[in-house]
Short mmCIF file of C-alpha atoms and ligand atoms in Angstrom, two decimals:
data_model
loop_
_atom_site.label_atom_id
_atom_site.label_comp_id
_atom_site.label_asym_id
_atom_site.label_seq_id
_atom_site.Cartn_x
_atom_site.Cartn_y
_atom_site.Cartn_z
CA MET A 220 -28.01 -25.38 14.35
CA ILE A 221 -26.44 -25.94 10.97
CA LYS A 222 -23.00 -24.44 10.82
CA LEU A 223 -22.51 -22.72 7.49
CA ASP A 224 -19.22 -23.41 5.78
CA ALA A 225 -17.45 -20.16 4.99
CA GLY A 226 -15.27 -21.86 2.40
CA TRP A 227 -11.86 -21.45 3.97
CA THR A 228 -9.39 -23.59 2.01
CA PHE A 229 -6.03 -23.57 3.66
CA ASP A 230 -2.75 -24.84 2.29
CA ASN A 231 -0.01 -23.52 4.50
CA ARG A 232 3.45 -23.46 3.01
CA TYR A 233 5.09 -20.75 5.09
CA ALA A 234 4.48 -23.00 8.10
CA ARG A 235 6.71 -25.60 6.39
CA LEU A 236 9.72 -23.25 6.41
CA PRO A 237 12.40 -23.74 9.08
CA GLU A 238 11.12 -22.98 12.58
CA ARG A 239 13.28 -19.89 12.79
CA PHE A 240 10.85 -18.00 10.59
CA PHE A 241 7.85 -18.04 12.91
CA SER A 242 6.37 -18.87 16.26
CA ARG A 243 3.25 -20.95 16.49
CA VAL A 244 0.79 -18.87 18.43
CA SER A 245 -2.98 -18.57 18.45
CA PRO A 246 -4.91 -15.33 18.52
CA THR A 247 -6.02 -14.34 22.02
CA PRO A 248 -9.83 -14.63 22.17
CA VAL A 249 -11.79 -11.42 22.67
CA ARG A 250 -14.77 -10.85 24.93
CA ALA A 251 -17.61 -9.83 22.59
CA PRO A 252 -16.81 -9.95 18.89
CA LYS A 253 -19.13 -8.02 16.62
CA LEU A 254 -18.78 -7.54 12.89
CA ALA A 255 -18.25 -3.86 12.08
CA VAL A 256 -17.63 -4.10 8.36
CA LEU A 257 -17.36 -6.91 5.85
CA ASN A 258 -15.97 -6.63 2.33
CA ARG A 259 -18.55 -8.43 0.22
CA SER A 260 -16.81 -8.19 -3.12
CA LEU A 261 -13.50 -9.38 -1.66
CA ALA A 262 -15.28 -12.26 0.09
CA ALA A 263 -16.77 -13.28 -3.25
CA GLU A 264 -13.39 -12.98 -4.95
CA LEU A 265 -11.89 -15.26 -2.32
CA GLY A 266 -14.69 -17.79 -2.76
CA LEU A 267 -15.96 -17.21 0.77
CA ASN A 268 -19.61 -17.38 1.72
CA GLU A 269 -20.80 -14.01 2.95
CA GLU A 270 -23.63 -15.37 5.03
CA ALA A 271 -21.31 -17.85 6.73
CA LEU A 272 -18.77 -15.10 7.47
CA ARG A 273 -21.53 -13.02 9.06
CA SER A 274 -22.74 -15.90 11.24
CA GLU A 275 -21.64 -16.23 14.85
CA ALA A 276 -19.14 -18.93 13.94
CA GLY A 277 -17.89 -16.86 11.00
CA VAL A 278 -17.35 -13.75 13.10
CA ALA A 279 -15.64 -15.87 15.76
CA VAL A 280 -13.01 -16.74 13.13
CA LEU A 281 -12.56 -13.09 12.10
CA ALA A 282 -12.11 -12.17 15.77
CA GLY A 283 -9.57 -14.91 16.43
CA ASN A 284 -11.91 -16.71 18.83
CA ARG A 285 -12.19 -19.80 16.64
CA ILE A 286 -9.53 -21.42 14.46
CA PRO A 287 -11.07 -22.70 11.22
CA ASP A 288 -10.22 -26.17 9.96
CA GLY A 289 -6.91 -26.26 8.16
CA ALA A 290 -5.55 -23.05 9.68
CA GLU A 291 -2.15 -23.11 11.41
CA PRO A 292 -1.86 -19.82 13.24
CA LEU A 293 1.61 -18.36 13.58
CA ALA A 294 3.39 -15.07 14.09
CA GLN A 295 6.04 -14.32 11.46
CA ALA A 296 9.55 -13.34 12.42
CA TYR A 297 11.18 -10.41 10.66
CA ALA A 298 13.59 -7.59 11.22
CA GLY A 299 13.83 -4.20 9.62
CA HIS A 300 15.34 -0.77 9.40
CA GLN A 301 13.02 1.64 11.18
CA PHE A 302 13.91 5.22 10.24
CA GLY A 303 17.32 3.90 9.27
CA TYR A 304 18.00 1.82 12.38
CA PHE A 305 18.16 -1.96 12.20
CA THR A 306 16.14 -3.90 14.73
CA MET A 307 14.38 -7.22 15.37
CA LEU A 308 10.63 -6.99 14.89
CA GLY A 309 8.12 -9.71 13.96
CA ASP A 310 4.34 -9.89 14.15
CA GLY A 311 3.78 -8.29 17.52
CA ARG A 312 0.09 -7.83 17.13
CA ALA A 313 -0.85 -10.01 14.21
CA VAL A 314 -1.24 -13.68 13.49
CA LEU A 315 -1.14 -15.37 10.11
CA ILE A 316 -3.93 -17.90 10.33
CA GLY A 317 -3.05 -19.55 7.06
CA GLU A 318 -2.72 -19.44 3.29
CA HIS A 319 -6.11 -19.58 1.65
CA VAL A 320 -6.37 -20.82 -1.93
CA THR A 321 -9.16 -19.12 -3.88
CA PRO A 322 -11.38 -20.94 -6.38
CA SER A 323 -9.29 -19.48 -9.20
CA GLY A 324 -6.16 -20.90 -7.61
CA LYS A 325 -4.73 -17.69 -6.17
CA ARG A 326 -2.91 -18.09 -2.86
CA VAL A 327 -3.43 -15.40 -0.22
CA ASP A 328 -2.34 -14.88 3.37
CA ILE A 329 -5.16 -14.45 5.85
CA GLN A 330 -3.86 -12.41 8.74
CA LEU A 331 -5.61 -11.13 11.82
CA LYS A 332 -4.24 -7.79 12.95
CA GLY A 333 -4.84 -6.75 16.56
CA SER A 334 -5.14 -10.39 17.61
CA GLY A 335 -3.19 -10.27 20.86
CA ARG A 336 0.32 -10.73 22.15
CA THR A 337 2.94 -12.90 20.45
CA PRO A 338 6.58 -13.70 21.26
CA TYR A 339 7.46 -10.60 19.18
CA SER A 340 5.24 -8.15 21.06
CA ARG A 341 8.00 -6.68 23.21
CA GLY A 342 6.24 -4.15 25.46
CA GLY A 343 3.09 -3.95 23.31
CA ASP A 344 -0.37 -5.26 24.13
CA GLY A 345 -0.81 -6.96 20.76
CA ARG A 346 -4.03 -5.08 20.22
CA ALA A 347 -5.36 -2.52 17.75
CA ALA A 348 -7.89 0.25 18.07
CA LEU A 349 -11.04 0.44 15.98
CA GLY A 350 -10.26 3.82 14.36
CA PRO A 351 -6.91 2.83 12.82
CA MET A 352 -8.25 -0.56 11.66
CA LEU A 353 -11.18 1.13 9.90
CA ARG A 354 -8.71 3.62 8.46
CA GLU A 355 -6.61 0.80 7.02
CA TYR A 356 -9.79 -0.75 5.63
CA ILE A 357 -10.84 2.48 3.88
CA VAL A 358 -7.45 3.44 2.48
CA SER A 359 -6.37 -0.04 1.37
CA GLU A 360 -9.67 -0.62 -0.41
CA ALA A 361 -9.41 2.83 -2.02
CA MET A 362 -5.91 1.97 -3.22
CA HIS A 363 -7.17 -1.28 -4.71
CA ALA A 364 -9.92 0.55 -6.56
CA LEU A 365 -7.36 3.06 -7.82
CA GLY A 366 -5.55 0.12 -9.41
CA ILE A 367 -2.56 0.16 -7.08
CA PRO A 368 -1.23 -3.17 -5.79
CA THR A 369 -2.08 -3.46 -2.12
CA THR A 370 -3.00 -5.75 0.71
CA ARG A 371 -6.77 -5.92 1.07
CA SER A 372 -9.16 -5.71 3.99
CA LEU A 373 -11.76 -8.42 4.39
CA ALA A 374 -13.36 -7.38 7.65
CA VAL A 375 -13.12 -5.40 10.84
CA VAL A 376 -14.55 -6.89 14.03
CA THR A 377 -14.93 -4.96 17.27
CA THR A 378 -13.75 -6.89 20.31
CA GLY A 379 -15.98 -5.54 23.05
CA GLU A 380 -12.77 -4.75 24.94
CA ALA A 381 -11.15 -1.41 25.56
CA ILE A 382 -7.47 -0.90 24.88
CA ARG A 383 -5.26 1.58 26.65
CA ARG A 384 -3.53 4.20 24.54
CA GLU A 385 -3.40 7.85 25.62
CA THR A 386 -7.05 7.26 26.43
CA GLU A 387 -9.19 4.12 26.42
CA LEU A 388 -10.21 3.15 22.90
CA PRO A 389 -12.48 0.45 21.51
CA GLY A 390 -10.46 -2.57 20.35
CA ALA A 391 -10.79 -4.19 16.93
CA VAL A 392 -9.34 -6.94 14.76
CA LEU A 393 -8.73 -6.42 11.04
CA THR A 394 -8.62 -9.36 8.63
CA ARG A 395 -5.85 -8.50 6.20
CA VAL A 396 -5.52 -10.35 2.93
CA ALA A 397 -2.17 -10.25 1.16
CA SER A 398 -0.39 -11.98 -1.72
CA SER A 399 2.03 -12.68 1.10
CA HIS A 400 3.48 -10.94 4.12
CA LEU A 401 7.08 -11.47 3.01
CA ARG A 402 8.98 -8.25 3.51
CA VAL A 403 12.43 -6.92 2.81
CA GLY A 404 12.74 -7.26 6.58
CA THR A 405 12.03 -11.00 6.40
CA PHE A 406 15.17 -11.40 4.29
CA GLN A 407 17.13 -9.11 6.58
CA TYR A 408 16.11 -11.33 9.46
CA ALA A 409 17.24 -14.46 7.60
CA ALA A 410 20.54 -12.89 6.58
CA GLN A 411 21.24 -11.64 10.09
CA TRP A 412 20.25 -14.66 12.18
CA GLY A 413 19.65 -17.57 9.84
CA THR A 414 21.96 -20.04 8.17
CA LYS A 415 22.63 -19.82 4.47
CA GLU A 416 20.33 -22.80 3.97
CA GLU A 417 17.54 -21.02 5.82
CA LEU A 418 18.03 -17.92 3.71
CA ARG A 419 17.87 -20.12 0.63
CA ALA A 420 14.65 -21.77 1.85
CA LEU A 421 13.07 -18.35 2.29
CA ALA A 422 14.21 -17.19 -1.15
CA ASP A 423 12.91 -20.38 -2.78
CA TYR A 424 9.57 -19.89 -1.03
CA ALA A 425 9.39 -16.29 -2.28
CA LEU A 426 10.25 -17.34 -5.82
CA GLU A 427 7.69 -20.10 -5.88
CA ARG A 428 5.03 -17.86 -4.45
CA HIS A 429 5.57 -14.67 -6.41
CA PHE A 430 7.80 -15.32 -9.38
CA PRO A 431 7.13 -18.82 -10.65
CA GLY A 432 9.41 -19.71 -13.52
CA GLY A 433 12.35 -18.13 -11.75
CA GLU A 434 13.75 -21.58 -11.02
CA GLU A 435 14.60 -21.90 -14.67
CA THR A 436 16.67 -18.74 -14.87
CA GLU A 437 20.44 -18.88 -14.78
CA ASN A 438 20.69 -17.24 -11.36
CA ARG A 439 17.34 -17.57 -9.66
CA TYR A 440 18.25 -15.40 -6.66
CA LEU A 441 19.40 -12.60 -8.91
CA PHE A 442 16.11 -13.03 -10.75
CA LEU A 443 14.28 -12.70 -7.42
CA LEU A 444 16.12 -9.47 -6.64
CA GLU A 445 15.49 -8.05 -10.12
CA GLN A 446 11.80 -8.87 -9.94
CA VAL A 447 11.31 -7.24 -6.55
CA ILE A 448 13.17 -4.17 -7.82
CA ALA A 449 10.91 -4.04 -10.87
CA ARG A 450 7.74 -4.38 -8.81
CA GLN A 451 8.74 -1.78 -6.26
CA ALA A 452 9.78 0.66 -8.99
CA ALA A 453 6.34 0.27 -10.53
CA LEU A 454 4.57 0.51 -7.18
CA ILE A 455 6.33 3.60 -5.93
CA ALA A 456 5.81 5.32 -9.29
CA GLN A 457 2.09 4.67 -8.83
CA TRP A 458 2.18 6.19 -5.35
CA GLN A 459 3.83 9.31 -6.73
CA LEU A 460 1.36 9.57 -9.60
CA ILE A 461 -1.63 9.34 -7.27
CA GLY A 462 -0.20 11.55 -4.50
CA PHE A 463 0.01 8.83 -1.87
CA VAL A 464 2.34 9.32 1.07
CA HIS A 465 3.03 5.98 2.76
CA GLY A 466 4.54 7.61 5.80
CA VAL A 467 6.53 4.72 7.26
CA MET A 468 8.62 3.08 4.56
CA ASN A 469 10.68 1.04 6.99
CA THR A 470 12.13 -2.08 5.39
CA ASP A 471 9.68 -4.23 7.34
CA ASN A 472 6.89 -2.36 5.59
CA MET A 473 8.10 -3.09 2.06
CA THR A 474 6.75 -6.27 0.53
CA ILE A 475 8.43 -8.76 -1.77
CA SER A 476 5.16 -9.09 -3.71
CA GLY A 477 5.14 -5.39 -4.65
CA GLU A 478 1.94 -4.68 -2.74
CA THR A 479 1.47 -1.63 -0.58
CA ILE A 480 1.39 -2.70 3.06
CA ASP A 481 0.94 -1.10 6.46
CA TYR A 482 -1.54 1.74 6.44
CA GLY A 483 -0.50 3.36 9.69
CA PRO A 484 0.39 6.99 9.13
CA CYS A 485 -0.27 7.15 5.38
CA ALA A 486 -2.36 9.89 3.78
CA PHE A 487 -3.06 11.46 0.43
CA MET A 488 -1.40 14.75 -0.36
CA ASP A 489 -3.72 17.72 -0.90
CA THR A 490 -1.50 20.63 -1.89
CA TYR A 491 1.27 19.58 -4.24
CA ASP A 492 4.50 19.76 -2.28
CA LEU A 493 7.46 17.37 -2.44
CA LYS A 494 8.09 17.98 1.25
CA THR A 495 4.67 16.71 2.30
CA VAL A 496 4.84 14.68 5.53
CA PHE A 497 1.83 13.64 7.60
CA SER A 498 3.34 11.35 10.20
CA SER A 499 3.86 13.04 13.55
CA ILE A 500 7.05 11.06 14.21
CA ASP A 501 8.70 11.74 10.83
CA THR A 502 10.27 14.94 12.02
CA GLU A 503 13.15 14.84 9.53
CA GLY A 504 10.92 14.16 6.55
CA ARG A 505 12.70 10.90 5.76
CA TYR A 506 9.47 9.54 4.31
CA ALA A 507 8.23 12.77 2.70
CA TYR A 508 6.32 12.47 -0.57
CA GLY A 509 9.27 13.54 -2.70
CA ASN A 510 11.65 11.17 -0.89
CA GLN A 511 9.67 8.00 -1.46
CA PRO A 512 11.42 6.96 -4.70
CA TYR A 513 14.86 7.34 -3.05
CA ILE A 514 13.83 5.46 0.07
CA GLY A 515 12.52 2.71 -2.18
CA GLY A 516 16.02 2.39 -3.63
CA TRP A 517 17.58 2.47 -0.17
CA ASN A 518 15.31 -0.33 1.03
CA LEU A 519 16.02 -2.41 -2.06
CA ALA A 520 19.73 -2.08 -1.36
CA ARG A 521 19.03 -3.68 2.05
CA LEU A 522 17.30 -6.55 0.25
CA ALA A 523 20.23 -6.91 -2.13
CA GLU A 524 22.68 -7.06 0.80
CA SER A 525 20.60 -9.75 2.44
CA LEU A 526 20.64 -11.86 -0.72
CA LEU A 527 24.40 -11.52 -1.35
CA PRO A 528 25.33 -14.99 -0.02
CA LEU A 529 22.96 -16.53 -2.57
CA LEU A 530 23.96 -14.43 -5.57
CA ASN A 531 27.45 -15.83 -5.96
CA GLU A 532 29.99 -17.84 -3.95
CA ASP A 533 32.50 -15.11 -4.67
CA GLU A 534 31.53 -12.09 -2.61
CA LYS A 535 33.02 -9.60 -5.07
CA LYS A 536 31.00 -11.10 -7.89
CA ALA A 537 27.89 -11.14 -5.72
CA VAL A 538 28.28 -7.44 -4.94
CA ALA A 539 28.75 -6.62 -8.62
CA LEU A 540 25.59 -8.53 -9.56
CA ALA A 541 23.60 -6.85 -6.80
CA GLN A 542 24.86 -3.42 -7.82
CA GLU A 543 23.97 -4.00 -11.44
CA ALA A 544 20.43 -4.95 -10.44
CA LEU A 545 20.07 -1.96 -8.12
CA ASP A 546 21.33 0.38 -10.83
CA GLN A 547 18.23 -0.51 -12.85
CA TYR A 548 15.91 0.87 -10.20
CA PRO A 549 16.08 4.61 -10.97
CA THR A 550 15.64 3.97 -14.68
CA LEU A 551 12.70 1.64 -14.15
CA TYR A 552 11.10 4.01 -11.68
CA HIS A 553 11.49 7.01 -13.93
CA ARG A 554 10.09 5.18 -16.95
CA HIS A 555 6.94 4.20 -15.02
CA TRP A 556 6.56 7.68 -13.63
CA LEU A 557 7.02 9.40 -16.97
CA ASP A 558 4.64 7.03 -18.75
CA GLY A 559 2.13 7.58 -15.96
CA MET A 560 2.45 11.36 -16.15
CA ARG A 561 1.99 11.25 -19.91
CA ALA A 562 -1.21 9.27 -19.38
CA LYS A 563 -2.41 11.79 -16.79
CA LEU A 564 -2.02 14.47 -19.45
CA GLY A 565 -3.73 12.34 -22.09
CA LEU A 566 -0.57 11.80 -24.13
CA ALA A 567 -0.53 8.54 -26.07
CA GLU A 568 2.89 8.89 -27.66
CA ALA A 569 6.28 9.84 -26.28
CA GLN A 570 8.13 12.97 -27.28
CA GLU A 571 11.48 14.35 -26.17
CA GLY A 572 9.96 17.48 -24.61
CA ASP A 573 7.32 15.73 -22.50
CA GLY A 574 9.48 15.69 -19.40
CA GLY A 575 9.82 19.46 -19.60
CA LEU A 576 6.10 19.98 -20.11
CA ILE A 577 5.36 17.87 -17.04
CA ALA A 578 8.05 19.52 -14.92
CA ASP A 579 6.70 22.97 -15.80
CA LEU A 580 3.19 22.03 -14.73
CA LEU A 581 4.46 20.61 -11.43
CA ARG A 582 6.52 23.72 -10.81
CA LEU A 583 3.45 25.91 -11.29
CA MET A 584 1.39 23.65 -9.06
CA GLU A 585 3.98 24.01 -6.35
CA GLN A 586 4.25 27.77 -6.80
CA TYR A 587 0.47 28.28 -6.62
CA ARG A 588 -0.06 25.64 -3.93
CA ALA A 589 -2.45 23.74 -6.14
CA ASP A 590 -4.34 20.69 -4.98
CA TYR A 591 -2.64 17.70 -6.61
CA THR A 592 -5.65 15.51 -7.40
CA ASN A 593 -7.94 18.36 -8.34
CA THR A 594 -5.46 19.91 -10.75
CA PHE A 595 -5.51 16.76 -12.86
CA ARG A 596 -9.25 16.40 -12.31
CA ALA A 597 -9.72 19.92 -13.68
CA LEU A 598 -7.52 19.21 -16.70
CA THR A 599 -9.58 16.09 -17.34
CA LEU A 600 -12.91 17.88 -17.04
CA GLY A 601 -11.73 21.08 -18.70
CA GLU A 602 -13.25 23.01 -15.79
CA TYR A 603 -10.91 25.53 -14.26
CA THR A 604 -12.35 26.95 -11.06
CA GLY A 605 -11.49 27.24 -7.41
CA MET A 606 -7.70 27.41 -7.55
CA ALA A 607 -5.27 30.30 -7.80
CA LEU A 608 -3.26 28.27 -10.30
CA PHE A 609 -5.97 28.50 -12.92
CA ASP A 610 -6.02 32.32 -12.82
CA ALA A 611 -2.28 32.60 -13.44
CA SER A 612 -1.20 33.71 -16.90
CA GLU A 613 1.70 31.22 -16.72
CA PHE A 614 -0.82 28.45 -16.35
CA ARG A 615 -2.74 29.67 -19.40
CA GLU A 616 0.53 29.64 -21.37
CA TRP A 617 1.29 26.17 -20.14
CA HIS A 618 -2.23 25.07 -21.09
CA GLU A 619 -1.68 26.37 -24.62
CA ARG A 620 1.56 24.38 -24.92
CA TRP A 621 -0.19 21.28 -23.62
CA GLN A 622 -3.02 21.62 -26.13
CA THR A 623 -0.52 22.00 -28.96
CA ARG A 624 1.33 18.93 -27.73
CA LEU A 625 -1.93 16.94 -27.58
CA SER A 626 -2.67 17.79 -31.20
CA GLN A 627 0.66 16.27 -32.25
CA ASP A 628 -0.43 12.79 -31.12
CA SER A 629 -2.14 10.65 -33.72
CA VAL A 630 -5.08 9.81 -31.43
CA SER A 631 -8.29 11.82 -31.31
CA ARG A 632 -9.03 14.37 -28.60
CA GLU A 633 -11.79 12.09 -27.30
CA GLU A 634 -9.28 9.31 -26.84
CA ALA A 635 -6.89 11.63 -25.07
CA TYR A 636 -9.56 12.71 -22.58
CA GLU A 637 -10.64 9.11 -22.10
CA ARG A 638 -7.04 8.27 -21.23
CA MET A 639 -7.03 11.10 -18.71
CA ARG A 640 -10.22 9.86 -17.08
CA LEU A 641 -8.61 6.46 -16.62
CA HIS A 642 -5.54 7.90 -14.93
CA ASN A 643 -6.80 10.85 -12.92
CA PRO A 644 -9.14 9.87 -10.11
CA ALA A 645 -12.22 12.00 -9.51
CA VAL A 646 -12.12 10.96 -5.87
CA ILE A 647 -9.45 9.91 -3.39
CA PRO A 648 -9.74 9.25 0.36
CA ARG A 649 -9.25 12.82 1.42
CA ASN A 650 -8.13 13.15 4.98
CA HIS A 651 -11.04 15.21 6.28
CA ARG A 652 -13.48 12.73 4.73
CA VAL A 653 -11.66 9.76 6.23
CA GLU A 654 -11.79 11.45 9.63
CA GLU A 655 -15.48 12.23 9.24
CA ALA A 656 -16.25 8.59 8.43
CA LEU A 657 -14.14 7.32 11.34
CA ALA A 658 -15.69 9.75 13.82
CA ALA A 659 -19.23 8.66 12.90
CA ALA A 660 -18.29 4.97 13.18
CA VAL A 661 -16.12 5.08 16.30
CA ASP A 662 -17.88 7.79 18.31
CA ASP A 663 -21.51 7.17 17.29
CA GLY A 664 -21.51 3.59 16.01
CA ASP A 665 -22.85 5.00 12.73
CA TYR A 666 -21.27 3.17 9.80
CA SER A 667 -23.43 4.78 7.12
CA VAL A 668 -21.00 7.65 6.49
CA MET A 669 -18.17 5.18 5.93
CA GLU A 670 -20.31 2.90 3.73
CA ARG A 671 -21.31 5.82 1.51
CA PHE A 672 -17.69 6.96 1.29
CA LEU A 673 -16.50 3.44 0.43
CA GLU A 674 -19.05 3.35 -2.36
CA ALA A 675 -17.65 6.53 -3.89
CA LEU A 676 -14.08 5.25 -3.47
CA ALA A 677 -14.90 1.91 -5.10
CA ASP A 678 -15.06 3.51 -8.55
CA PRO A 679 -12.64 6.43 -8.39
CA TYR A 680 -12.49 7.04 -12.13
CA ALA A 681 -16.27 7.16 -12.66
CA TYR A 682 -16.62 10.96 -12.54
CA SER A 683 -20.21 10.48 -11.38
CA LEU A 684 -22.35 13.24 -9.95
CA LYS A 685 -22.67 11.36 -6.65
CA GLN A 686 -18.91 11.54 -6.14
CA ALA A 687 -18.54 15.25 -6.75
CA GLU A 688 -18.88 16.20 -3.07
CA TYR A 689 -15.85 14.05 -2.22
CA ALA A 690 -13.66 16.12 -4.51
CA GLU A 691 -14.20 19.20 -2.37
CA LEU A 692 -11.19 20.46 -0.45
CA PRO A 693 -11.04 20.48 3.33
CA PRO A 694 -11.73 23.72 5.17
CA PRO A 695 -8.44 25.47 6.06
CA SER A 696 -8.91 24.52 9.73
CA HIS A 697 -8.11 20.91 8.80
CA ARG A 698 -4.52 21.69 7.91
CA PRO A 699 -1.91 20.68 8.61
CA TYR A 700 -3.18 17.13 8.86
CA ARG A 701 -1.26 14.83 11.22
CA THR A 702 -1.22 11.05 11.38
CA PHE A 703 0.02 8.72 14.09
CA CYS A 704 2.02 5.52 13.92
CA GLY A 705 1.47 2.22 15.70
CA THR A 706 -1.97 3.28 16.79
P1 LIG B 2179 4.28 -1.06 12.46
O1 LIG B 2179 4.53 0.32 12.89
O2 LIG B 2179 2.81 -1.43 12.41
O3 LIG B 2179 5.00 -1.44 11.21
O4 LIG B 2179 4.82 -2.01 13.62
C1 LIG B 2179 6.20 -2.10 13.93
C2 LIG B 2179 6.42 -3.23 14.90
O5 LIG B 2179 5.77 -2.97 16.13
C3 LIG B 2179 5.89 -4.58 14.43
O6 LIG B 2179 6.79 -5.56 14.88
C4 LIG B 2179 4.57 -4.68 15.15
O7 LIG B 2179 4.15 -6.01 15.29
C5 LIG B 2179 4.89 -4.02 16.48
N1 LIG B 2179 3.68 -3.48 17.13
C6 LIG B 2179 2.96 -2.40 16.77
N2 LIG B 2179 1.93 -2.20 17.62
C7 LIG B 2179 1.98 -3.18 18.53
C8 LIG B 2179 1.20 -3.53 19.69
N3 LIG B 2179 0.12 -2.83 20.05
N4 LIG B 2179 1.58 -4.61 20.40
C9 LIG B 2179 2.65 -5.33 20.06
N5 LIG B 2179 3.42 -5.06 19.01
C10 LIG B 2179 3.11 -3.99 18.25
MG1 LIG B 2180 4.67 -2.92 9.91
#
């Protein structure tokens, strides 16, 4: 039999960091690996051969049963604040198999999630269930299509083994692709337990990987901090604009690259409400929709603290530099958010009163319990049906003001509506639709519902007829929607 070459091209630099940052550990083989879903367009982007990935040898790699040439499997060490409490963590159920370099020269981490126990597993079994891995696949790919920086999902493989949760569930392994898996928590780990030289090695690695050119700046570690702040400000603004609730913004789940990571309890908000929480364990609403920008700032402060020893020899000066950088965050965030909101309303130019116009719309949406995505979809289409908001006289007054404001921009009305179509998705992964797709796949082995859904999600700004059904709201029985962590 000719073994097809999948095209893995590994060049592993994280594995060259001091030993403190990882443990060499191989994935634990699984009994009967079977490909559940493969991301063809991502495979192509990565320069991987689809046919080879689908072959027995290819699937064996995606299951962790075979280590491809050039891979150096390891579990990464990291710490983090979980709901405000600092703790040692690390890859407890994931293994980085290596850094793959794509034909265009992009470097990505290839990580198997659900790949068995590691030295960081604590009491856990190191495994993942099929439902949550498919959920991560759907939502991360939807986020990518929405234009939001995110880790990607290359494949999900079922293991042929059951895992024990509250009940027995089918096990699965997800292949996660990321610009890197460096987290705020990786730096916290280095600051807490590493030497200054180890912290510096980590920071240099992060700079080289994500912010090349930083070496030439006057204070490269300050540059690193500023860049992460800028990326997170942009990212979290995008979450807010799209109505995404991450659900578990612990510092170990915040990347240095500025990509969204960890799709455990996340969900998209239906009804506009700043207090929206989906996660069953977030009883205090720490990670509520409206809190996300503040938590982003809190997490970045933890990164800044970790970097202090590198910012300046003089601790006072280091603190002042860190504070100055952190002070930029609210301004940066707000600028991204405001620009994004303007775009959602089709506004091409900035005016003093825009903030007020936006705030008034949001207030009405909250008052009339309007669906977040569908409000902007309706404004884009100019079709006002199906929501109490649209029957309110205050909304009609607001609409009048908005139309007047639109006419003050120098661009045509067509251009304004085109801008809206590019910023207001016609379709998002609505919770009841995600659940429907997962139930068909997990309970009946029917992946067609998910495939069809993924197709609609792949082009969220298309406003095609085929997508229209996915814009429909869930029946009231589906609320409130609850998500679960660490599943
Ligand atoms: P998460 O909630 O996915 O961010 O995970 C938090 C921490 O728990 C990480 O260190 C994970 O590796 C670890 N973890 C989650 N689930 C498991 C599991 N089934 N077995 C071992 N470790 C786990
Ligand atoms: Mg995590």
